[in-house]
PDB file of C-alpha atoms and ligand atoms in Angstrom:
ATOM      1  CA  MET A   1     131.137  88.001 111.837  1.00  0.00           C
ATOM      2  CA  SER A   2     133.924  90.435 112.484  1.00  0.00           C
ATOM      3  CA  LEU A   3     133.599  94.185 112.095  1.00  0.00           C
ATOM      4  CA  ALA A   4     137.322  94.342 111.317  1.00  0.00           C
ATOM      5  CA  ASP A   5     136.772  91.963 108.378  1.00  0.00           C
ATOM      6  CA  PHE A   6     133.822  94.084 107.264  1.00  0.00           C
ATOM      7  CA  ALA A   7     135.953  97.234 107.313  1.00  0.00           C
ATOM      8  CA  ALA A   8     138.683  95.420 105.385  1.00  0.00           C
ATOM      9  CA  ASP A   9     136.114  94.245 102.814  1.00  0.00           C
ATOM     10  CA  ILE A  10     134.990  97.827 102.259  1.00  0.00           C
ATOM     11  CA  ALA A  11     138.605  98.932 101.872  1.00  0.00           C
ATOM     12  CA  THR A  12     139.455  96.251  99.309  1.00  0.00           C
ATOM     13  CA  GLY A  13     136.132  96.586  97.421  1.00  0.00           C
ATOM     14  CA  ALA A  14     135.063  93.046  98.320  1.00  0.00           C
ATOM     15  CA  VAL A  15     131.995  94.889  99.637  1.00  0.00           C
ATOM     16  CA  ARG A  16     131.103  97.612  97.144  1.00  0.00           C
ATOM     17  CA  VAL A  17     129.514 100.887  98.344  1.00  0.00           C
ATOM     18  CA  VAL A  18     126.962 102.178  95.833  1.00  0.00           C
ATOM     19  CA  ASP A  19     125.712 105.740  96.213  1.00  0.00           C
ATOM     20  CA  LEU A  20     121.973 105.919  95.503  1.00  0.00           C
ATOM     21  CA  THR A  21     121.901 109.727  95.934  1.00  0.00           C
ATOM     22  CA  HIS A  22     121.325 112.574  93.474  1.00  0.00           C
ATOM     23  CA  THR A  23     123.500 115.663  93.994  1.00  0.00           C
ATOM     24  CA  LEU A  24     121.609 118.497  95.718  1.00  0.00           C
ATOM     25  CA  ASP A  25     121.371 121.153  93.066  1.00  0.00           C
ATOM     26  CA  PRO A  26     118.942 124.073  92.425  1.00  0.00           C
ATOM     27  CA  ASP A  27     118.081 122.575  89.066  1.00  0.00           C
ATOM     28  CA  PHE A  28     116.887 119.225  90.477  1.00  0.00           C
ATOM     29  CA  PRO A  29     113.099 119.097  90.220  1.00  0.00           C
ATOM     30  CA  VAL A  30     110.871 118.972  93.277  1.00  0.00           C
ATOM     31  CA  ILE A  31     107.338 117.613  93.504  1.00  0.00           C
ATOM     32  CA  VAL A  32     104.700 120.075  92.198  1.00  0.00           C
ATOM     33  CA  LEU A  33     101.295 119.779  93.895  1.00  0.00           C
ATOM     34  CA  PRO A  34      98.041 121.301  92.625  1.00  0.00           C
ATOM     35  CA  PRO A  35      98.202 125.086  92.951  1.00  0.00           C
ATOM     36  CA  GLU A  36      95.765 125.322  95.927  1.00  0.00           C
ATOM     37  CA  PHE A  37      98.386 123.528  98.111  1.00  0.00           C
ATOM     38  CA  GLY A  38     101.619 124.692  99.687  1.00  0.00           C
ATOM     39  CA  GLN A  39     104.697 123.851  97.603  1.00  0.00           C
ATOM     40  CA  CYS A  40     108.060 122.166  98.181  1.00  0.00           C
ATOM     41  CA  ALA A  41     111.162 124.394  97.943  1.00  0.00           C
ATOM     42  CA  ARG A  42     114.119 123.565  95.693  1.00  0.00           C
ATOM     43  CA  PHE A  43     117.627 123.389  97.047  1.00  0.00           C
ATOM     44  CA  ARG A  44     119.358 126.769  97.322  1.00  0.00           C
ATOM     45  CA  MET A  45     122.908 127.674  98.340  1.00  0.00           C
ATOM     46  CA  GLU A  46     124.283 131.108  99.226  1.00  0.00           C
ATOM     47  CA  GLU A  47     127.981 131.890  99.716  1.00  0.00           C
ATOM     48  CA  ILE A  48     128.928 133.161 103.176  1.00  0.00           C
ATOM     49  CA  SER A  49     132.577 133.612 102.322  1.00  0.00           C
ATOM     50  CA  ALA A  50     135.053 132.122  99.853  1.00  0.00           C
ATOM     51  CA  TYR A  51     138.577 132.737 101.183  1.00  0.00           C
ATOM     52  CA  ASP A  52     137.964 136.467 100.828  1.00  0.00           C
ATOM     53  CA  HIS A  53     137.298 139.596 102.887  1.00  0.00           C
ATOM     54  CA  ARG A  54     134.220 137.882 104.417  1.00  0.00           C
ATOM     55  CA  GLY A  55     136.415 135.144 105.752  1.00  0.00           C
ATOM     56  CA  PRO A  56     139.995 135.027 104.522  1.00  0.00           C
ATOM     57  CA  ALA A  57     140.868 131.372 105.281  1.00  0.00           C
ATOM     58  CA  TRP A  58     137.486 129.671 104.835  1.00  0.00           C
ATOM     59  CA  LYS A  59     134.723 128.981 102.376  1.00  0.00           C
ATOM     60  CA  TRP A  60     131.176 128.054 103.453  1.00  0.00           C
ATOM     61  CA  HIS A  61     127.552 128.301 102.379  1.00  0.00           C
ATOM     62  CA  ASN A  62     124.091 128.769 103.861  1.00  0.00           C
ATOM     63  CA  ILE A  63     121.643 126.269 102.376  1.00  0.00           C
ATOM     64  CA  THR A  64     117.831 126.112 102.304  1.00  0.00           C
ATOM     65  CA  MET A  65     115.516 123.427 101.038  1.00  0.00           C
ATOM     66  CA  SER A  66     112.448 121.449 101.981  1.00  0.00           C
ATOM     67  CA  GLU A  67     112.551 118.271 104.066  1.00  0.00           C
ATOM     68  CA  HIS A  68     111.356 116.605 100.861  1.00  0.00           C
ATOM     69  CA  THR A  69     113.903 118.020  98.374  1.00  0.00           C
ATOM     70  CA  GLY A  70     116.161 115.792  96.318  1.00  0.00           C
ATOM     71  CA  THR A  71     116.974 112.219  97.378  1.00  0.00           C
ATOM     72  CA  HIS A  72     115.102 112.099 100.665  1.00  0.00           C
ATOM     73  CA  PHE A  73     113.564 110.024 103.473  1.00  0.00           C
ATOM     74  CA  ASP A  74     109.848 110.111 104.328  1.00  0.00           C
ATOM     75  CA  ALA A  75     108.964 109.538 108.006  1.00  0.00           C
ATOM     76  CA  PRO A  76     105.556 108.212 109.211  1.00  0.00           C
ATOM     77  CA  SER A  77     104.612 111.683 110.525  1.00  0.00           C
ATOM     78  CA  HIS A  78     104.742 113.032 106.946  1.00  0.00           C
ATOM     79  CA  TRP A  79     101.201 111.715 106.384  1.00  0.00           C
ATOM     80  CA  VAL A  80      98.033 112.298 108.387  1.00  0.00           C
ATOM     81  CA  SER A  81      97.555 108.524 108.657  1.00  0.00           C
ATOM     82  CA  GLY A  82     100.898 108.318 110.508  1.00  0.00           C
ATOM     83  CA  ARG A  83     100.522 111.393 112.730  1.00  0.00           C
ATOM     84  CA  ASP A  84     100.167 109.283 115.919  1.00  0.00           C
ATOM     85  CA  VAL A  85     102.713 106.608 115.005  1.00  0.00           C
ATOM     86  CA  PRO A  86     105.178 106.279 117.968  1.00  0.00           C
ATOM     87  CA  ASN A  87     108.637 107.602 117.020  1.00  0.00           C
ATOM     88  CA  GLY A  88     107.205 108.766 113.744  1.00  0.00           C
ATOM     89  CA  ALA A  89     109.407 111.871 113.195  1.00  0.00           C
ATOM     90  CA  VAL A  90     112.880 111.684 111.784  1.00  0.00           C
ATOM     91  CA  ASP A  91     114.524 112.671 115.095  1.00  0.00           C
ATOM     92  CA  GLU A  92     112.734 109.893 116.903  1.00  0.00           C
ATOM     93  CA  ILE A  93     113.401 106.939 114.585  1.00  0.00           C
ATOM     94  CA  PRO A  94     115.788 104.536 116.379  1.00  0.00           C
ATOM     95  CA  ALA A  95     119.268 104.465 114.744  1.00  0.00           C
ATOM     96  CA  GLN A  96     119.014 100.679 114.391  1.00  0.00           C
ATOM     97  CA  ALA A  97     116.065 101.096 112.021  1.00  0.00           C
ATOM     98  CA  LEU A  98     118.264 103.066 109.619  1.00  0.00           C
ATOM     99  CA  ILE A  99     120.280 100.067 108.355  1.00  0.00           C
ATOM    100  CA  GLY A 100     118.537  97.146 106.716  1.00  0.00           C
ATOM    101  CA  PRO A 101     118.330  94.645 103.847  1.00  0.00           C
ATOM    102  CA  VAL A 102     116.940  95.607 100.479  1.00  0.00           C
ATOM    103  CA  CYS A 103     114.969  93.930  97.702  1.00  0.00           C
ATOM    104  CA  VAL A 104     114.986  95.548  94.285  1.00  0.00           C
ATOM    105  CA  ILE A 105     112.059  94.930  91.925  1.00  0.00           C
ATOM    106  CA  ASP A 106     113.121  95.727  88.373  1.00  0.00           C
ATOM    107  CA  CYS A 107     110.242  97.504  86.634  1.00  0.00           C
ATOM    108  CA  SER A 108     112.513  99.287  84.138  1.00  0.00           C
ATOM    109  CA  ALA A 109     111.154  97.559  81.055  1.00  0.00           C
ATOM    110  CA  GLY A 110     107.557  98.276  81.970  1.00  0.00           C
ATOM    111  CA  ALA A 111     108.326 101.876  82.923  1.00  0.00           C
ATOM    112  CA  ALA A 112     110.117 102.437  79.599  1.00  0.00           C
ATOM    113  CA  ALA A 113     106.948 101.408  77.800  1.00  0.00           C
ATOM    114  CA  ASP A 114     104.401 103.119  80.094  1.00  0.00           C
ATOM    115  CA  ASP A 115     104.898 106.399  82.013  1.00  0.00           C
ATOM    116  CA  ASP A 116     102.072 105.332  84.334  1.00  0.00           C
ATOM    117  CA  PHE A 117     103.443 101.837  84.902  1.00  0.00           C
ATOM    118  CA  GLU A 118     101.998 100.228  88.044  1.00  0.00           C
ATOM    119  CA  LEU A 119     103.690  97.949  90.482  1.00  0.00           C
ATOM    120  CA  THR A 120     101.027  95.308  91.203  1.00  0.00           C
ATOM    121  CA  PRO A 121     100.692  92.331  93.582  1.00  0.00           C
ATOM    122  CA  GLN A 122     101.231  90.032  90.608  1.00  0.00           C
ATOM    123  CA  ILE A 123     104.646  91.629  89.874  1.00  0.00           C
ATOM    124  CA  ILE A 124     105.570  91.217  93.558  1.00  0.00           C
ATOM    125  CA  ALA A 125     104.496  87.557  93.450  1.00  0.00           C
ATOM    126  CA  GLU A 126     106.514  86.963  90.280  1.00  0.00           C
ATOM    127  CA  TRP A 127     109.518  88.634  91.864  1.00  0.00           C
ATOM    128  CA  GLU A 128     109.189  86.330  94.940  1.00  0.00           C
ATOM    129  CA  ALA A 129     108.869  83.261  92.678  1.00  0.00           C
ATOM    130  CA  ALA A 130     112.220  84.194  91.168  1.00  0.00           C
ATOM    131  CA  HIS A 131     114.079  85.519  94.215  1.00  0.00           C
ATOM    132  CA  GLY A 132     112.359  84.127  97.308  1.00  0.00           C
ATOM    133  CA  PRO A 133     110.058  85.798  99.802  1.00  0.00           C
ATOM    134  CA  ILE A 134     110.545  89.452 100.703  1.00  0.00           C
ATOM    135  CA  PRO A 135     111.796  89.208 104.334  1.00  0.00           C
ATOM    136  CA  ALA A 136     110.226  91.198 107.134  1.00  0.00           C
ATOM    137  CA  GLY A 137     112.217  94.387 107.740  1.00  0.00           C
ATOM    138  CA  ALA A 138     113.389  94.711 104.156  1.00  0.00           C
ATOM    139  CA  TRP A 139     113.404  97.874 102.135  1.00  0.00           C
ATOM    140  CA  VAL A 140     111.628  97.309  98.783  1.00  0.00           C
ATOM    141  CA  LEU A 141     112.863  99.522  95.968  1.00  0.00           C
ATOM    142  CA  MET A 142     111.040  99.918  92.691  1.00  0.00           C
ATOM    143  CA  ARG A 143     113.573 100.242  89.909  1.00  0.00           C
ATOM    144  CA  THR A 144     112.287 102.196  86.912  1.00  0.00           C
ATOM    145  CA  ASP A 145     115.473 103.861  85.618  1.00  0.00           C
ATOM    146  CA  TRP A 146     113.455 107.096  86.104  1.00  0.00           C
ATOM    147  CA  SER A 147     116.586 108.587  87.750  1.00  0.00           C
ATOM    148  CA  LYS A 148     118.234 108.734  84.329  1.00  0.00           C
ATOM    149  CA  ARG A 149     115.610 111.265  83.178  1.00  0.00           C
ATOM    150  CA  THR A 150     116.542 114.950  83.318  1.00  0.00           C
ATOM    151  CA  GLY A 151     114.654 118.247  83.058  1.00  0.00           C
ATOM    152  CA  ALA A 152     110.883 118.219  82.330  1.00  0.00           C
ATOM    153  CA  GLU A 153     110.954 114.491  81.582  1.00  0.00           C
ATOM    154  CA  TYR A 154     111.512 113.757  85.260  1.00  0.00           C
ATOM    155  CA  LEU A 155     108.221 115.164  86.618  1.00  0.00           C
ATOM    156  CA  ASN A 156     106.606 114.444  83.275  1.00  0.00           C
ATOM    157  CA  MET A 157     103.900 117.034  83.863  1.00  0.00           C
ATOM    158  CA  ARG A 158     100.863 117.063  81.536  1.00  0.00           C
ATOM    159  CA  GLU A 159      97.648 119.101  81.576  1.00  0.00           C
ATOM    160  CA  ASP A 160      96.146 116.599  84.008  1.00  0.00           C
ATOM    161  CA  GLY A 161      99.165 116.486  86.293  1.00  0.00           C
ATOM    162  CA  PRO A 162     102.364 114.423  86.613  1.00  0.00           C
ATOM    163  CA  HIS A 163     102.738 110.957  85.013  1.00  0.00           C
ATOM    164  CA  SER A 164     105.282 108.621  86.612  1.00  0.00           C
ATOM    165  CA  PRO A 165     105.225 104.989  87.819  1.00  0.00           C
ATOM    166  CA  GLY A 166     104.227 103.805  91.278  1.00  0.00           C
ATOM    167  CA  PRO A 167     102.511 101.102  93.275  1.00  0.00           C
ATOM    168  CA  THR A 168      98.743 100.292  93.250  1.00  0.00           C
ATOM    169  CA  PRO A 169      96.941 100.257  96.624  1.00  0.00           C
ATOM    170  CA  ALA A 170      96.849  96.449  96.433  1.00  0.00           C
ATOM    171  CA  ALA A 171     100.611  96.326  95.864  1.00  0.00           C
ATOM    172  CA  VAL A 172     101.197  98.530  98.931  1.00  0.00           C
ATOM    173  CA  ARG A 173      98.974  96.221 101.003  1.00  0.00           C
ATOM    174  CA  ALA A 174     100.923  93.221  99.698  1.00  0.00           C
ATOM    175  CA  LEU A 175     104.188  94.882 100.848  1.00  0.00           C
ATOM    176  CA  LEU A 176     102.606  95.658 104.264  1.00  0.00           C
ATOM    177  CA  ALA A 177     101.568  91.990 104.590  1.00  0.00           C
ATOM    178  CA  ARG A 178     105.272  91.177 104.320  1.00  0.00           C
ATOM    179  CA  ASP A 179     106.024  93.694 107.095  1.00  0.00           C
ATOM    180  CA  ILE A 180     108.610  95.592 105.035  1.00  0.00           C
ATOM    181  CA  ARG A 181     110.710  98.398 106.528  1.00  0.00           C
ATOM    182  CA  GLY A 182     109.776 100.811 103.755  1.00  0.00           C
ATOM    183  CA  PHE A 183     109.340 101.455 100.057  1.00  0.00           C
ATOM    184  CA  GLY A 184     111.678 103.448  97.802  1.00  0.00           C
ATOM    185  CA  THR A 185     111.463 104.812  94.301  1.00  0.00           C
ATOM    186  CA  GLU A 186     113.475 106.636  91.645  1.00  0.00           C
ATOM    187  CA  CYS A 187     110.579 108.963  91.007  1.00  0.00           C
ATOM    188  CA  VAL A 188     109.791 112.222  92.788  1.00  0.00           C
ATOM    189  CA  GLY A 189     107.254 110.474  95.051  1.00  0.00           C
ATOM    190  CA  THR A 190     106.707 106.983  96.427  1.00  0.00           C
ATOM    191  CA  ASP A 191     103.281 107.312  94.822  1.00  0.00           C
ATOM    192  CA  ALA A 192     102.620 107.321  91.093  1.00  0.00           C
ATOM    193  CA  GLY A 193     102.341 110.710  89.446  1.00  0.00           C
ATOM    194  CA  GLN A 194      98.623 110.049  89.157  1.00  0.00           C
ATOM    195  CA  GLY A 195      98.466 108.562  92.671  1.00  0.00           C
ATOM    196  CA  ALA A 196      95.892 111.130  93.841  1.00  0.00           C
ATOM    197  CA  HIS A 197      93.250 109.230  91.815  1.00  0.00           C
ATOM    198  CA  TYR A 198      93.596 105.937  93.634  1.00  0.00           C
ATOM    199  CA  THR A 199      91.426 104.848  96.630  1.00  0.00           C
ATOM    200  CA  PRO A 200      92.862 105.840  99.054  1.00  0.00           C
ATOM    201  CA  PRO A 201      94.560 108.785  97.411  1.00  0.00           C
ATOM    202  CA  TYR A 202      98.402 108.490  97.523  1.00  0.00           C
ATOM    203  CA  PRO A 203      98.259 104.889  98.751  1.00  0.00           C
ATOM    204  CA  ALA A 204     101.990 104.569  99.351  1.00  0.00           C
ATOM    205  CA  HIS A 205     102.022 107.557 101.600  1.00  0.00           C
ATOM    206  CA  ASP A 206      98.721 106.782 103.270  1.00  0.00           C
ATOM    207  CA  LEU A 207      99.083 103.063 103.906  1.00  0.00           C
ATOM    208  CA  LEU A 208     102.828 102.828 104.503  1.00  0.00           C
ATOM    209  CA  HIS A 209     103.134 105.761 106.865  1.00  0.00           C
ATOM    210  CA  GLY A 210      99.889 104.729 108.674  1.00  0.00           C
ATOM    211  CA  ALA A 211     101.618 101.443 109.362  1.00  0.00           C
ATOM    212  CA  GLY A 212     104.790 103.133 110.608  1.00  0.00           C
ATOM    213  CA  LYS A 213     106.829 102.340 107.494  1.00  0.00           C
ATOM    214  CA  TYR A 214     109.299 104.637 105.757  1.00  0.00           C
ATOM    215  CA  GLY A 215     109.753 106.014 102.273  1.00  0.00           C
ATOM    216  CA  LEU A 216     112.704 106.889 100.042  1.00  0.00           C
ATOM    217  CA  GLN A 217     112.242 109.119  97.050  1.00  0.00           C
ATOM    218  CA  CYS A 218     114.361 110.379  94.134  1.00  0.00           C
ATOM    219  CA  LEU A 219     116.794 107.439  94.451  1.00  0.00           C
ATOM    220  CA  ALA A 220     119.492 106.912  91.780  1.00  0.00           C
ATOM    221  CA  ASN A 221     121.635 104.023  90.507  1.00  0.00           C
ATOM    222  CA  LEU A 222     119.184 101.260  91.370  1.00  0.00           C
ATOM    223  CA  ASP A 223     120.442  99.515  88.177  1.00  0.00           C
ATOM    224  CA  GLN A 224     123.681  98.860  90.105  1.00  0.00           C
ATOM    225  CA  LEU A 225     121.978  96.763  92.811  1.00  0.00           C
ATOM    226  CA  PRO A 226     121.268  93.048  92.888  1.00  0.00           C
ATOM    227  CA  ALA A 227     117.677  91.893  93.348  1.00  0.00           C
ATOM    228  CA  THR A 228     118.529  90.666  96.857  1.00  0.00           C
ATOM    229  CA  GLY A 229     121.498  90.642  99.242  1.00  0.00           C
ATOM    230  CA  ALA A 230     122.416  94.318  99.480  1.00  0.00           C
ATOM    231  CA  VAL A 231     122.101  96.416 102.672  1.00  0.00           C
ATOM    232  CA  LEU A 232     120.908 100.042 102.814  1.00  0.00           C
ATOM    233  CA  ILE A 233     122.250 102.771 105.095  1.00  0.00           C
ATOM    234  CA  THR A 234     119.629 105.578 105.327  1.00  0.00           C
ATOM    235  CA  PRO A 235     120.135 108.047 108.204  1.00  0.00           C
ATOM    236  CA  PRO A 236     118.033 111.215 107.751  1.00  0.00           C
ATOM    237  CA  LEU A 237     119.042 114.484 109.406  1.00  0.00           C
ATOM    238  CA  LYS A 238     117.968 114.649 113.035  1.00  0.00           C
ATOM    239  CA  ILE A 239     115.412 117.428 112.545  1.00  0.00           C
ATOM    240  CA  ARG A 240     113.184 117.879 115.626  1.00  0.00           C
ATOM    241  CA  ASN A 241     109.663 116.779 114.633  1.00  0.00           C
ATOM    242  CA  GLY A 242     110.929 116.510 111.033  1.00  0.00           C
ATOM    243  CA  THR A 243     108.688 114.697 108.573  1.00  0.00           C
ATOM    244  CA  GLY A 244     111.501 113.797 106.251  1.00  0.00           C
ATOM    245  CA  SER A 245     114.991 114.719 105.259  1.00  0.00           C
ATOM    246  CA  PRO A 246     117.402 114.855 102.350  1.00  0.00           C
ATOM    247  CA  LEU A 247     120.078 112.211 103.026  1.00  0.00           C
ATOM    248  CA  ARG A 248     122.914 110.259 101.449  1.00  0.00           C
ATOM    249  CA  VAL A 249     121.613 106.715 100.679  1.00  0.00           C
ATOM    250  CA  LEU A 250     124.335 104.093 100.575  1.00  0.00           C
ATOM    251  CA  ALA A 251     124.007 100.472  99.505  1.00  0.00           C
ATOM    252  CA  LEU A 252     126.504  97.792 100.572  1.00  0.00           C
ATOM    253  CA  VAL A 253     126.816  95.078  97.884  1.00  0.00           C
ATOM    254  CA  GLN A 254     128.780  91.846  98.285  1.00  0.00           C
ATOM    255  CA  THR A 255     130.908  91.279  95.160  1.00  0.00           C
TER     256      THR A 255
HETATM  257  C1  23J B   1     103.150 116.012  99.820  1.00  0.00           C
HETATM  258  C2  23J B   1     101.943 115.658  99.212  1.00  0.00           C
HETATM  259  C3  23J B   1     101.923 114.661  98.307  1.00  0.00           C
HETATM  260  C4  23J B   1     103.081 113.980  98.029  1.00  0.00           C
HETATM  261  C5  23J B   1     104.324 114.318  98.637  1.00  0.00           C
HETATM  262  C6  23J B   1     104.312 115.340  99.538  1.00  0.00           C
HETATM  263  C7  23J B   1     105.567 113.556  98.336  1.00  0.00           C
HETATM  264  O1  23J B   1     105.640 112.821  97.405  1.00  0.00           O
HETATM  265  C8  23J B   1     106.734 113.647  99.240  1.00  0.00           C
HETATM  266  O2  23J B   1     107.753 114.175  98.900  1.00  0.00           O
HETATM  267  O3  23J B   1     106.640 113.066 100.315  1.00  0.00           O
HETATM  268  S1  23J B   1     103.016 112.691  96.851  1.00  0.00           S
HETATM  269 MN1   MN B   2     108.808 112.996 100.619  1.00  0.00          MN
END
């Protein structure tokens, strides 16, 4: 393996770089929790100057957002189950852990038919029968094509709360048994919209972060990835004691 060959393969397109990131935009929805809880802030941008009297030769912005706004990384310290995980905040995660292989489970047909579609151990077993075992250290991404939804359809809020696909507690345990690196989704949370009603509540957050695993939320373009063989690059911002961070998620795909 030569890094020079790798760089050349990127330049020629022999290795394709797929951007799995939504654009940070004030209109992009953020998770809405029940009203008794604190709420996540949307992305906001304020002009400092734009080649004008405030700064004649430069344009720049001040930005504000939550750690959990837009396409973002969830660290173990995000959840109470992971509060004592060593190196559980975004600034403490070793750089080496931020690059790794990825398995993509295509749930798009099921999610098109059922807003509350569940990833189950059976679906994971069927995926492995077709593609081989999920290797230790892999990211597992749940493809639903939910990233193609816009506006109110994305959160899909009803009177009883949001409705979007996610893993069952048993599916999360099955992924942990394979010692994955983390779990990612196109939806606003790694947990299903109705994930508060599982035992434990929010099983992806609870079980994954309790085991020191990571999350990726609001991913895009998962339909451009192969089931196996791609590599994810996922460095969050180095926020001291940060529980998560917006980031650019890149996938390297051999063509
Ligand atoms: C806080 C409480 C519940 C959930 C979340 C945050 C997220 O999905 C998140 O962005 O991590 S479900
Ligand atoms: Mn999050």
